[in-house]
Amino acid sequence: MDGRGFVRDAWYVGAESGEVQGAPLPRILLGDPVVFYRAADGRAVALEDRCCHKRAPLSLGRIEGDCLACGYHGFAFDPSGACVRAPGAPGIPERARVHSYPVIERHRYLWIWMGDPAKADPGAIPDFHTNDDPDWARTGACLPVAGNYLLMIENLLDLSHVGFVHAGTIGSDDTSASIVWESEQHRVVGVRASTDIDTPPHNRRQGFGPRCDQTKVMTFLACSHITIDITTRERLPAGSSQAARQMHIMLLNSITPETEGRCHYFWSSTRDFAVDDAAVTEFFHAMTVRAFDEDRVMIEAQQRIIDLDPSAPTVTVLGDLGGVQARRLVSARLER
Ligand code: FES
Ligand SMILES: [Fe+2]
């Protein structure tokens, strides 16, 4: 699979909204150079980051009103990608233009459509509303990973790695948890239920007792998004008349291919408790950064070994089911 081997008719997260402010932001997405900037009215624009004159990156140029001007010889392009100035030419050369990609800003992200613009339906953008819902707190970042994006998808769909990769940080997942997978046309859903387990420290801090029940619903949305909805319910002593409380953490993950061997991992950790408590947000941020860096180290090492011999055999076990079904959906889309 080369860079052309990605599913292009799909929404990908190209950038966090906050990453595109004053200066143009260059980013390689699905093997293509892209530059994000904002037009005069603040609207986000994504153009091919390759000047049609001598292929200099436009991201090294200047924003001029709604346009982006190349920093090499001054060609300027409007948000549609049309060349509006070509110094050194008597007029605008007929074929002078760069590609412009549909972009939608929603839920703190810039969503980009790298395929046929006629098929870019904004209704197909995943529901990431907890990212900017005032009833939820959010923290997140973009982590560059030197590994194929599907390795990260597999990682997120098989939480049995938690007790091994994250033994020193977020600790033990309940490997005895029951898990049920369902695959539909555009998504794969796994439900992992644990009963009577140790309450995680962040729920203890909110006043939960020592034991709890927990449900994790993992949803893969083809081709690059995974939400993990974690509900923790407190277990009350027998005969308690209190109502059992529950708290939610919603993890929003979008893994956008950069090239065949690299990806951009956009993660958000959102929660519906202690929403105004900055210290809790800081705690989640630091914990997640540490944990996801452990995943990054493992995936980059895995990619280096895979590169030595991509045909080396592997063994698949039941725990891989989510990842297997996700890869199947992606392959089916690629074939279409
Ligand atoms: S390379 Fe952009 S104007 Fe020459
Ligand atoms: Fe992990």
CSV table of C-alpha atoms and ligand atoms in Angstrom, one decimal:
chain,number,residue,atom,x,y,z
A,1,MET,CA,0.0,0.0,0.0
A,2,ASP,CA,1.5,3.4,-0.9
A,3,GLY,CA,0.2,6.8,0.0
A,4,ARG,CA,-2.6,6.3,-2.6
A,5,GLY,CA,-3.8,3.2,-0.7
A,6,PHE,CA,-5.7,5.2,1.9
A,7,VAL,CA,-9.5,5.5,2.0
A,8,ARG,CA,-9.9,9.1,0.7
A,9,ASP,CA,-13.6,9.5,0.7
A,10,ALA,CA,-13.8,10.0,4.5
A,11,TRP,CA,-13.5,12.8,7.1
A,12,TYR,CA,-10.2,12.8,8.9
A,13,VAL,CA,-9.0,15.1,11.7
A,14,GLY,CA,-6.4,17.3,10.1
A,15,ALA,CA,-5.7,19.6,13.0
A,16,GLU,CA,-6.9,20.8,16.3
A,17,SER,CA,-8.7,24.2,15.9
A,18,GLY,CA,-6.2,25.9,18.2
A,19,GLU,CA,-3.3,24.8,16.1
A,20,VAL,CA,-4.3,27.0,13.2
A,21,GLN,CA,-4.1,30.6,14.4
A,22,GLY,CA,-1.7,33.2,13.0
A,23,ALA,CA,0.7,31.2,10.9
A,24,PRO,CA,0.0,28.6,8.2
A,25,LEU,CA,0.2,25.1,9.5
A,26,PRO,CA,1.8,22.4,7.3
A,27,ARG,CA,0.8,18.8,7.7
A,28,ILE,CA,1.3,15.7,5.6
A,29,LEU,CA,-2.0,13.8,5.4
A,30,LEU,CA,-2.6,10.5,3.5
A,31,GLY,CA,0.7,11.1,1.8
A,32,ASP,CA,-0.2,14.6,0.6
A,33,PRO,CA,1.3,17.9,1.7
A,34,VAL,CA,-1.5,20.1,3.1
A,35,VAL,CA,-1.4,23.6,4.5
A,36,PHE,CA,-4.1,25.0,6.9
A,37,TYR,CA,-4.7,28.7,7.4
A,38,ARG,CA,-7.5,31.0,8.2
A,39,ALA,CA,-9.1,33.5,5.7
A,40,ALA,CA,-9.8,37.0,6.8
A,41,ASP,CA,-13.1,36.1,8.4
A,42,GLY,CA,-11.5,33.3,10.4
A,43,ARG,CA,-12.8,30.5,8.3
A,44,ALA,CA,-10.3,27.6,8.0
A,45,VAL,CA,-8.9,26.7,4.6
A,46,ALA,CA,-6.9,23.7,3.5
A,47,LEU,CA,-4.8,23.9,0.4
A,48,GLU,CA,-2.2,21.6,-1.3
A,49,ASP,CA,1.1,22.6,0.3
A,50,ARG,CA,2.9,22.6,-3.0
A,51,CYS,CA,3.1,25.7,-5.1
A,52,CYS,CA,2.3,24.9,-8.7
A,53,HIS,CA,5.2,27.1,-9.8
A,54,LYS,CA,8.3,25.3,-8.5
A,55,ARG,CA,6.7,23.1,-5.8
A,56,ALA,CA,7.8,25.2,-2.8
A,57,PRO,CA,5.6,24.6,0.3
A,58,LEU,CA,3.0,27.4,0.5
A,59,SER,CA,3.2,27.0,4.3
A,60,LEU,CA,6.5,29.0,4.1
A,61,GLY,CA,4.6,31.9,2.5
A,62,ARG,CA,2.3,34.6,3.8
A,63,ILE,CA,-1.4,35.0,4.5
A,64,GLU,CA,-2.7,38.0,2.5
A,65,GLY,CA,-6.4,38.6,3.4
A,66,ASP,CA,-8.2,35.5,2.2
A,67,CYS,CA,-5.2,34.3,0.1
A,68,LEU,CA,-2.0,32.4,0.7
A,69,ALA,CA,1.1,33.7,-1.1
A,70,CYS,CA,4.1,31.5,-1.9
A,71,GLY,CA,7.2,32.7,-0.1
A,72,TYR,CA,9.5,31.8,-3.1
A,73,HIS,CA,8.3,33.9,-6.1
A,74,GLY,CA,5.1,35.3,-4.8
A,75,PHE,CA,2.3,33.4,-6.6
A,76,ALA,CA,-0.9,33.8,-4.6
A,77,PHE,CA,-3.8,31.4,-4.2
A,78,ASP,CA,-7.3,32.0,-3.0
A,79,PRO,CA,-9.3,29.5,-0.7
A,80,SER,CA,-10.5,27.7,-3.8
A,81,GLY,CA,-6.9,27.0,-4.9
A,82,ALA,CA,-7.1,29.4,-7.9
A,83,CYS,CA,-4.0,31.4,-8.6
A,84,VAL,CA,-4.8,35.1,-8.3
A,85,ARG,CA,-1.3,36.5,-8.8
A,86,ALA,CA,1.7,35.2,-10.8
A,87,PRO,CA,4.6,37.6,-10.8
A,88,GLY,CA,6.8,37.2,-13.9
A,89,ALA,CA,3.8,36.1,-16.1
A,90,PRO,CA,1.9,38.4,-18.4
A,91,GLY,CA,-1.4,37.0,-17.0
A,92,ILE,CA,-2.4,34.1,-14.8
A,93,PRO,CA,-1.2,30.9,-16.5
A,94,GLU,CA,-4.2,28.7,-17.4
A,95,ARG,CA,-3.2,25.7,-15.3
A,96,ALA,CA,-1.9,27.6,-12.3
A,97,ARG,CA,-3.8,26.3,-9.3
A,98,VAL,CA,-3.4,24.1,-6.3
A,99,HIS,CA,-5.9,21.6,-4.8
A,100,SER,CA,-8.3,22.9,-2.2
A,101,TYR,CA,-9.8,20.5,0.3
A,102,PRO,CA,-13.2,20.7,2.0
A,103,VAL,CA,-12.7,21.6,5.7
A,104,ILE,CA,-15.3,21.8,8.5
A,105,GLU,CA,-14.5,23.1,11.9
A,106,ARG,CA,-16.5,21.2,14.5
A,107,HIS,CA,-15.9,20.0,18.1
A,108,ARG,CA,-12.5,21.7,18.4
A,109,TYR,CA,-11.1,20.0,15.3
A,110,LEU,CA,-10.6,20.8,11.6
A,111,TRP,CA,-12.1,17.9,9.7
A,112,ILE,CA,-10.7,17.5,6.2
A,113,TRP,CA,-12.0,15.5,3.2
A,114,MET,CA,-9.2,14.3,1.0
A,115,GLY,CA,-11.3,12.5,-1.6
A,116,ASP,CA,-14.1,13.5,-4.1
A,117,PRO,CA,-15.4,16.9,-2.8
A,118,ALA,CA,-18.9,16.1,-4.2
A,119,LYS,CA,-19.2,13.3,-1.6
A,120,ALA,CA,-18.1,15.4,1.4
A,121,ASP,CA,-21.3,15.2,3.6
A,122,PRO,CA,-20.8,17.2,6.8
A,123,GLY,CA,-23.4,14.9,8.4
A,124,ALA,CA,-20.9,12.0,8.2
A,125,ILE,CA,-18.5,13.7,10.7
A,126,PRO,CA,-18.4,11.7,13.9
A,127,ASP,CA,-20.3,13.0,17.0
A,128,PHE,CA,-17.5,14.3,19.2
A,129,HIS,CA,-19.7,16.8,21.0
A,130,THR,CA,-18.2,16.1,24.4
A,131,ASN,CA,-15.1,17.9,23.2
A,132,ASP,CA,-16.9,21.3,23.4
A,133,ASP,CA,-20.1,20.6,25.4
A,134,PRO,CA,-20.1,22.8,28.6
A,135,ASP,CA,-21.3,19.8,30.6
A,136,TRP,CA,-18.0,18.1,29.9
A,137,ALA,CA,-14.4,18.9,30.7
A,138,ARG,CA,-11.8,18.2,28.0
A,139,THR,CA,-8.1,17.9,27.5
A,140,GLY,CA,-6.2,16.6,24.5
A,141,ALA,CA,-3.3,16.8,22.1
A,142,CYS,CA,-1.9,15.5,18.8
A,143,LEU,CA,0.8,12.9,19.2
A,144,PRO,CA,3.0,12.1,16.2
A,145,VAL,CA,3.7,8.4,15.9
A,146,ALA,CA,6.2,6.7,13.6
A,147,GLY,CA,3.9,3.7,12.9
A,148,ASN,CA,1.1,2.8,10.5
A,149,TYR,CA,-2.3,4.2,11.7
A,150,LEU,CA,-3.9,0.7,11.8
A,151,LEU,CA,-1.4,-0.3,14.4
A,152,MET,CA,-2.8,2.4,16.6
A,153,ILE,CA,-6.3,1.4,15.8
A,154,GLU,CA,-5.5,-2.2,16.8
A,155,ASN,CA,-4.0,-0.9,20.0
A,156,LEU,CA,-7.1,1.0,21.0
A,157,LEU,CA,-9.4,-1.9,20.2
A,158,ASP,CA,-7.5,-4.4,22.3
A,159,LEU,CA,-7.3,-3.1,25.8
A,160,SER,CA,-5.7,-6.3,27.0
A,161,HIS,CA,-2.4,-4.4,26.5
A,162,VAL,CA,-3.2,-2.1,29.3
A,163,GLY,CA,-1.9,-4.4,32.0
A,164,PHE,CA,1.3,-4.9,30.2
A,165,VAL,CA,2.2,-1.7,28.3
A,166,HIS,CA,0.8,0.6,31.1
A,167,ALA,CA,1.7,-1.5,34.1
A,168,GLY,CA,3.5,1.5,35.6
A,169,THR,CA,1.0,4.2,34.8
A,170,ILE,CA,-2.7,3.5,34.3
A,171,GLY,CA,-2.2,0.0,35.5
A,172,SER,CA,-4.2,-3.2,35.3
A,173,ASP,CA,-7.2,-3.6,33.1
A,174,ASP,CA,-9.5,-6.4,34.2
A,175,THR,CA,-8.4,-9.2,31.8
A,176,SER,CA,-11.3,-11.4,33.0
A,177,ALA,CA,-13.8,-8.8,31.7
A,178,SER,CA,-16.3,-10.2,29.3
A,179,ILE,CA,-16.3,-8.6,25.8
A,180,VAL,CA,-18.8,-8.7,23.0
A,181,TRP,CA,-18.1,-7.4,19.5
A,182,GLU,CA,-20.6,-6.4,16.8
A,183,SER,CA,-19.7,-5.3,13.3
A,184,GLU,CA,-21.9,-3.2,11.2
A,185,GLN,CA,-21.4,-1.6,7.8
A,186,HIS,CA,-19.4,1.4,9.0
A,187,ARG,CA,-18.5,0.6,12.5
A,188,VAL,CA,-17.4,-2.0,15.0
A,189,VAL,CA,-18.6,-1.9,18.6
A,190,GLY,CA,-17.1,-3.8,21.5
A,191,VAL,CA,-18.6,-3.8,25.0
A,192,ARG,CA,-16.4,-4.8,27.8
A,193,ALA,CA,-18.1,-5.2,31.2
A,194,SER,CA,-16.3,-5.6,34.6
A,195,THR,CA,-18.1,-6.3,37.8
A,196,ASP,CA,-16.9,-5.6,41.3
A,197,ILE,CA,-13.4,-4.3,40.5
A,198,ASP,CA,-11.1,-1.9,42.4
A,199,THR,CA,-12.3,1.7,41.9
A,200,PRO,CA,-9.9,3.7,39.8
A,201,PRO,CA,-8.1,6.5,41.8
A,202,HIS,CA,-9.8,9.4,40.0
A,203,ASN,CA,-13.2,8.0,40.9
A,204,ARG,CA,-12.0,7.4,44.5
A,205,ARG,CA,-11.0,11.0,44.6
A,206,GLN,CA,-14.6,12.0,43.7
A,207,GLY,CA,-15.9,10.1,46.7
A,208,PHE,CA,-16.6,6.6,45.3
A,209,GLY,CA,-16.1,3.6,47.6
A,210,PRO,CA,-13.3,1.0,47.0
A,211,ARG,CA,-15.2,-1.2,44.6
A,212,CYS,CA,-17.2,-0.5,41.4
A,213,ASP,CA,-18.7,-1.8,38.2
A,214,GLN,CA,-17.4,-0.6,34.9
A,215,THR,CA,-18.5,-0.7,31.3
A,216,LYS,CA,-16.3,0.3,28.4
A,217,VAL,CA,-17.9,0.7,25.0
A,218,MET,CA,-15.4,0.9,22.2
A,219,THR,CA,-16.7,2.1,18.9
A,220,PHE,CA,-14.5,2.1,15.7
A,221,LEU,CA,-16.0,4.4,13.1
A,222,ALA,CA,-14.4,3.6,9.7
A,223,CYS,CA,-11.8,4.4,8.9
A,224,SER,CA,-9.9,6.3,11.5
A,225,HIS,CA,-11.9,7.1,14.6
A,226,ILE,CA,-12.4,5.3,17.9
A,227,THR,CA,-14.5,6.4,20.8
A,228,ILE,CA,-14.2,4.7,24.2
A,229,ASP,CA,-17.1,5.4,26.5
A,230,ILE,CA,-16.2,4.4,30.1
A,231,THR,CA,-19.0,4.3,32.7
A,232,THR,CA,-18.0,3.7,36.3
A,233,ARG,CA,-20.8,2.9,38.8
A,234,GLU,CA,-20.1,2.8,42.5
A,235,ARG,CA,-21.0,-0.4,44.4
A,236,LEU,CA,-22.9,0.5,47.5
A,237,PRO,CA,-22.9,-1.6,50.7
A,238,ALA,CA,-25.8,-4.1,50.8
A,239,GLY,CA,-29.0,-2.5,52.1
A,240,SER,CA,-27.8,1.1,51.3
A,241,SER,CA,-30.7,3.4,50.6
A,242,GLN,CA,-28.4,5.8,48.7
A,243,ALA,CA,-28.7,6.0,44.9
A,244,ALA,CA,-25.5,4.6,43.2
A,245,ARG,CA,-23.7,7.3,41.3
A,246,GLN,CA,-22.0,6.9,38.0
A,247,MET,CA,-19.4,8.9,36.2
A,248,HIS,CA,-18.4,8.9,32.5
A,249,ILE,CA,-15.2,9.3,30.7
A,250,MET,CA,-15.4,9.6,26.9
A,251,LEU,CA,-12.1,9.2,25.0
A,252,LEU,CA,-12.2,10.5,21.5
A,253,ASN,CA,-9.4,9.2,19.3
A,254,SER,CA,-8.7,10.0,15.6
A,255,ILE,CA,-5.8,8.5,13.9
A,256,THR,CA,-4.9,10.2,10.7
A,257,PRO,CA,-2.4,8.6,8.4
A,258,GLU,CA,0.6,10.8,7.6
A,259,THR,CA,2.3,8.3,5.3
A,260,GLU,CA,2.3,4.5,5.2
A,261,GLY,CA,4.7,4.4,8.2
A,262,ARG,CA,3.6,7.4,10.2
A,263,CYS,CA,0.4,8.8,11.7
A,264,HIS,CA,-1.0,11.7,13.7
A,265,TYR,CA,-2.8,10.6,16.8
A,266,PHE,CA,-5.4,13.2,17.9
A,267,TRP,CA,-6.7,12.3,21.3
A,268,SER,CA,-9.2,13.9,23.7
A,269,SER,CA,-10.1,12.9,27.2
A,270,THR,CA,-13.5,14.2,28.2
A,271,ARG,CA,-15.4,13.6,31.4
A,272,ASP,CA,-18.7,14.6,33.0
A,273,PHE,CA,-17.5,15.0,36.6
A,274,ALA,CA,-15.4,17.7,38.3
A,275,VAL,CA,-15.9,19.7,35.1
A,276,ASP,CA,-14.6,23.0,36.5
A,277,ASP,CA,-11.7,21.5,38.5
A,278,ALA,CA,-8.5,22.4,36.6
A,279,ALA,CA,-6.5,20.2,38.9
A,280,VAL,CA,-8.5,17.1,37.7
A,281,THR,CA,-8.0,18.2,34.1
A,282,GLU,CA,-4.3,18.5,34.7
A,283,PHE,CA,-4.3,15.1,36.3
A,284,PHE,CA,-6.0,13.5,33.3
A,285,HIS,CA,-3.8,15.3,30.8
A,286,ALA,CA,-0.5,14.2,32.5
A,287,MET,CA,-1.7,10.6,33.0
A,288,THR,CA,-2.9,10.3,29.4
A,289,VAL,CA,0.3,11.9,27.9
A,290,ARG,CA,2.4,9.4,29.9
A,291,ALA,CA,0.2,6.4,29.0
A,292,PHE,CA,-0.1,7.2,25.2
A,293,ASP,CA,3.6,7.8,25.0
A,294,GLU,CA,4.0,4.2,26.3
A,295,ASP,CA,1.8,3.1,23.4
A,296,ARG,CA,3.8,5.2,21.0
A,297,VAL,CA,7.1,3.6,22.0
A,298,MET,CA,5.6,0.1,21.5
A,299,ILE,CA,4.0,0.8,18.2
A,300,GLU,CA,7.1,2.5,16.8
A,301,ALA,CA,9.2,-0.5,17.8
A,302,GLN,CA,6.6,-2.9,16.3
A,303,GLN,CA,6.7,-0.9,13.0
A,304,ARG,CA,10.5,-1.2,12.9
A,305,ILE,CA,10.2,-5.0,13.2
A,306,ILE,CA,7.4,-5.2,10.7
A,307,ASP,CA,9.5,-3.2,8.2
A,308,LEU,CA,12.2,-5.8,8.3
A,309,ASP,CA,9.9,-8.5,6.9
A,310,PRO,CA,6.2,-7.5,6.4
A,311,SER,CA,5.4,-11.0,5.4
A,312,ALA,CA,6.5,-12.6,8.7
A,313,PRO,CA,3.6,-14.8,10.1
A,314,THR,CA,1.5,-13.7,13.0
A,315,VAL,CA,-1.0,-15.5,15.3
A,316,THR,CA,-4.5,-14.1,15.9
A,317,VAL,CA,-6.4,-14.7,19.2
A,318,LEU,CA,-9.9,-13.9,20.3
A,319,GLY,CA,-8.8,-10.6,21.9
A,320,ASP,CA,-7.8,-9.4,18.4
A,321,LEU,CA,-11.4,-9.6,17.1
A,322,GLY,CA,-12.1,-5.8,17.2
A,323,GLY,CA,-8.9,-5.0,15.3
A,324,VAL,CA,-9.5,-7.8,12.8
A,325,GLN,CA,-13.1,-6.5,12.1
A,326,ALA,CA,-11.8,-2.9,11.8
A,327,ARG,CA,-9.2,-3.9,9.3
A,328,ARG,CA,-11.9,-5.7,7.3
A,329,LEU,CA,-14.0,-2.6,7.1
A,330,VAL,CA,-11.1,-0.6,5.9
A,331,SER,CA,-10.2,-3.2,3.3
A,332,ALA,CA,-13.8,-3.3,2.1
A,333,ARG,CA,-13.8,0.5,1.7
A,334,LEU,CA,-10.5,0.4,-0.2
A,335,GLU,CA,-11.9,-2.2,-2.6
A,336,ARG,CA,-15.0,-0.2,-3.4
B,1,FES,S1,7.6,28.2,-6.1
B,1,FES,FE1,5.9,29.3,-5.5
B,1,FES,S2,6.1,31.1,-6.6
B,1,FES,FE2,7.7,30.0,-7.3
B,2,FE,FE,-2.6,2.0,25.5
